[in-house]
Amino acid sequence: KENFDSIPDLEFNPIRGKIVHAFFDKRNLRQESDGLADEINFEDFLTIMSYFRPIEMNMDEEQLDRFRKDKLKFLFHMYDSDHDGKITLQEYRNVVEELLSGNPHLEKESARSIADGAMMEAASICVGQMGPDQVYEGITFEDFLKMWQGIDIETKMHVRFLNVDTIAHCY
């Protein structure tokens, strides 16, 4: 994990810890188990990076759907920090507070209000009108899929390698 400290572009990312954590999350490593790996090998690194590959033009609808779900599951795992299969209000508050921590003009209470409002909107999308005695327990992966419906995650969540000379320098 300490090798990630030498990546300059991660240094100032407000959710740096969550990103690094995601690389060691066994759920993202497709090990179908809970917990964190102590270290990852090159194959594990490629597994994580595969979540960020761009879509291929020859993918059929089923492949695109699987591709989309894999990307969203990776994001879901970043939010679901206690690995219980739900993003609770507290987990969501933590992420929003981390994301907004670099803004000196925004107080912690404002960040909390933003998270609370977003969670209420999630409940209305996923559950609909709730009774006064109902409590929204948290966002399940199925709820997460509903919330991201219509958002083009396939082209937004990918890594582009710029300034890479693809011509071999063999003469």
Coordinates of C-alpha atoms in Angstrom, one line a residue:
K1 CA 0.0 0.0 0.0
E2 CA 2.9 2.3 0.7
N3 CA 3.8 2.2 -3.1
F4 CA 0.7 4.2 -3.8
D5 CA 2.2 7.1 -1.8
S6 CA 4.6 7.7 -4.6
I7 CA 1.8 8.4 -7.2
P8 CA 1.8 12.2 -7.6
D9 CA -1.8 12.5 -9.0
L10 CA -3.2 10.6 -5.9
E11 CA -1.5 12.8 -3.4
F12 CA -4.1 15.6 -3.4
N13 CA -7.2 13.5 -4.2
P14 CA -9.6 14.0 -1.3
I15 CA -10.7 10.3 -1.5
R16 CA -7.2 9.0 -1.9
G17 CA -7.7 6.6 1.0
K18 CA -10.8 5.1 -0.5
I19 CA -9.1 4.7 -3.9
V20 CA -6.1 2.9 -2.4
H21 CA -8.4 0.8 -0.2
A22 CA -10.3 -0.3 -3.4
F23 CA -7.1 -1.7 -4.8
F24 CA -6.8 -4.1 -1.9
D25 CA -10.5 -4.9 -1.4
K26 CA -10.8 -8.6 -2.0
R27 CA -14.3 -8.0 -3.5
N28 CA -12.7 -5.9 -6.2
L29 CA -10.0 -8.5 -6.7
R30 CA -12.8 -11.0 -7.6
Q31 CA -11.8 -13.3 -4.8
E32 CA -15.5 -13.5 -3.7
S33 CA -14.4 -13.0 -0.1
D34 CA -14.5 -10.2 2.4
G35 CA -11.6 -8.2 3.7
L36 CA -8.4 -6.6 2.5
A37 CA -5.4 -8.1 0.8
D38 CA -2.0 -7.2 2.5
E39 CA -0.5 -6.7 -0.9
I40 CA -1.4 -7.2 -4.6
N41 CA 0.7 -8.7 -7.4
F42 CA 0.8 -7.5 -11.0
E43 CA -2.2 -9.7 -12.0
D44 CA -4.3 -8.2 -9.1
F45 CA -3.3 -4.7 -10.2
L46 CA -4.4 -5.5 -13.8
T47 CA -7.7 -6.9 -12.4
I48 CA -8.4 -3.5 -10.7
M49 CA -7.3 -1.5 -13.7
S50 CA -9.7 -3.6 -15.8
Y51 CA -12.6 -1.7 -14.1
F52 CA -11.3 1.4 -15.8
R53 CA -10.9 0.2 -19.4
P54 CA -12.9 2.0 -22.0
I55 CA -15.8 0.2 -23.7
E56 CA -15.1 -1.8 -26.8
M57 CA -17.1 -0.9 -30.0
N58 CA -17.9 -4.6 -30.7
M59 CA -19.6 -5.3 -27.3
D60 CA -23.2 -6.6 -27.5
E61 CA -25.9 -5.5 -25.1
E62 CA -25.2 -8.3 -22.6
Q63 CA -21.5 -7.5 -22.5
L64 CA -22.2 -3.8 -22.1
D65 CA -24.6 -4.6 -19.2
R66 CA -22.0 -6.8 -17.4
F67 CA -19.3 -4.2 -18.1
R68 CA -21.5 -1.4 -16.6
K69 CA -22.4 -3.6 -13.5
D70 CA -18.7 -4.4 -12.9
K71 CA -17.8 -0.7 -12.9
L72 CA -20.7 0.2 -10.6
K73 CA -19.9 -2.7 -8.2
F74 CA -16.4 -1.3 -7.9
L75 CA -17.8 2.2 -7.0
F76 CA -20.4 0.6 -4.7
H77 CA -17.6 -1.2 -2.8
M78 CA -15.8 2.2 -2.3
Y79 CA -18.8 3.5 -0.5
D80 CA -19.7 0.4 1.4
S81 CA -16.8 0.6 3.8
D82 CA -18.1 -1.9 6.3
H83 CA -18.7 -4.6 3.6
D84 CA -22.3 -5.3 4.7
G85 CA -23.9 -4.9 1.3
K86 CA -25.5 -1.5 2.0
I87 CA -24.3 2.1 1.9
T88 CA -25.6 3.6 5.1
L89 CA -26.2 7.3 5.7
Q90 CA -23.1 7.4 7.8
E91 CA -20.9 5.8 5.1
Y92 CA -22.3 8.3 2.6
R93 CA -21.7 11.2 4.9
N94 CA -18.1 10.1 5.3
V95 CA -17.5 10.1 1.6
V96 CA -19.2 13.4 1.0
E97 CA -17.2 15.0 3.9
E98 CA -14.0 13.6 2.4
L99 CA -14.8 14.9 -1.1
L100 CA -15.6 18.3 0.2
S101 CA -12.8 18.5 2.8
G102 CA -10.7 20.6 0.5
N103 CA -13.2 23.4 0.3
P104 CA -12.4 25.9 3.1
H105 CA -15.7 27.7 2.7
L106 CA -17.8 24.6 3.4
E107 CA -18.5 23.6 7.0
K108 CA -18.8 20.0 8.0
E109 CA -22.4 20.6 8.8
S110 CA -23.1 21.7 5.3
A111 CA -21.4 18.6 3.9
R112 CA -23.6 16.5 6.2
S113 CA -26.7 18.3 4.9
I114 CA -25.7 17.6 1.3
A115 CA -25.2 13.9 2.2
D116 CA -28.5 13.7 4.0
G117 CA -30.4 15.3 1.1
A118 CA -28.8 12.9 -1.4
M119 CA -29.7 9.9 0.8
M120 CA -33.3 11.1 1.0
E121 CA -33.3 11.4 -2.8
A122 CA -31.9 7.9 -3.0
A123 CA -34.7 6.6 -0.8
S124 CA -37.3 8.3 -2.9
I125 CA -35.9 6.8 -6.1
C126 CA -35.5 3.3 -4.6
V127 CA -38.4 2.9 -2.2
G128 CA -40.8 5.6 -3.3
Q129 CA -43.0 7.4 -0.9
M130 CA -42.1 6.3 2.6
G131 CA -44.4 6.4 5.6
P132 CA -43.5 8.6 8.6
D133 CA -42.4 5.5 10.6
Q134 CA -40.3 4.0 7.8
V135 CA -36.5 4.2 8.0
Y136 CA -34.4 3.8 4.9
E137 CA -31.7 1.3 6.0
G138 CA -29.3 2.1 3.2
I139 CA -28.5 1.8 -0.5
T140 CA -28.3 -1.8 -1.7
F141 CA -26.4 -2.7 -4.9
E142 CA -29.8 -3.0 -6.7
D143 CA -30.7 0.5 -5.4
F144 CA -27.3 1.8 -6.6
L145 CA -28.0 0.4 -10.1
K146 CA -31.4 2.3 -10.1
M147 CA -29.7 5.5 -9.1
W148 CA -27.1 5.3 -11.8
Q149 CA -29.6 4.4 -14.5
G150 CA -29.3 6.7 -17.5
I151 CA -25.8 8.0 -16.4
D152 CA -23.1 7.1 -18.9
I153 CA -20.7 5.5 -16.5
E154 CA -19.2 3.3 -19.3
T155 CA -17.4 6.3 -20.8
K156 CA -16.9 8.4 -17.7
M157 CA -15.1 5.9 -15.5
H158 CA -12.1 5.0 -17.6
V159 CA -8.4 5.7 -17.8
R160 CA -6.9 7.3 -20.8
F161 CA -3.2 7.1 -21.3
L162 CA -2.0 10.3 -22.9
N163 CA 1.2 11.1 -24.6
V164 CA 2.1 7.5 -25.2
D165 CA 4.1 6.9 -28.3
T166 CA 2.7 3.7 -29.8
I167 CA 5.3 3.4 -32.6
A168 CA 8.2 1.1 -31.7
H169 CA 11.6 2.7 -31.8
C170 CA 13.3 -0.2 -33.5
Y171 CA 15.4 0.6 -36.5

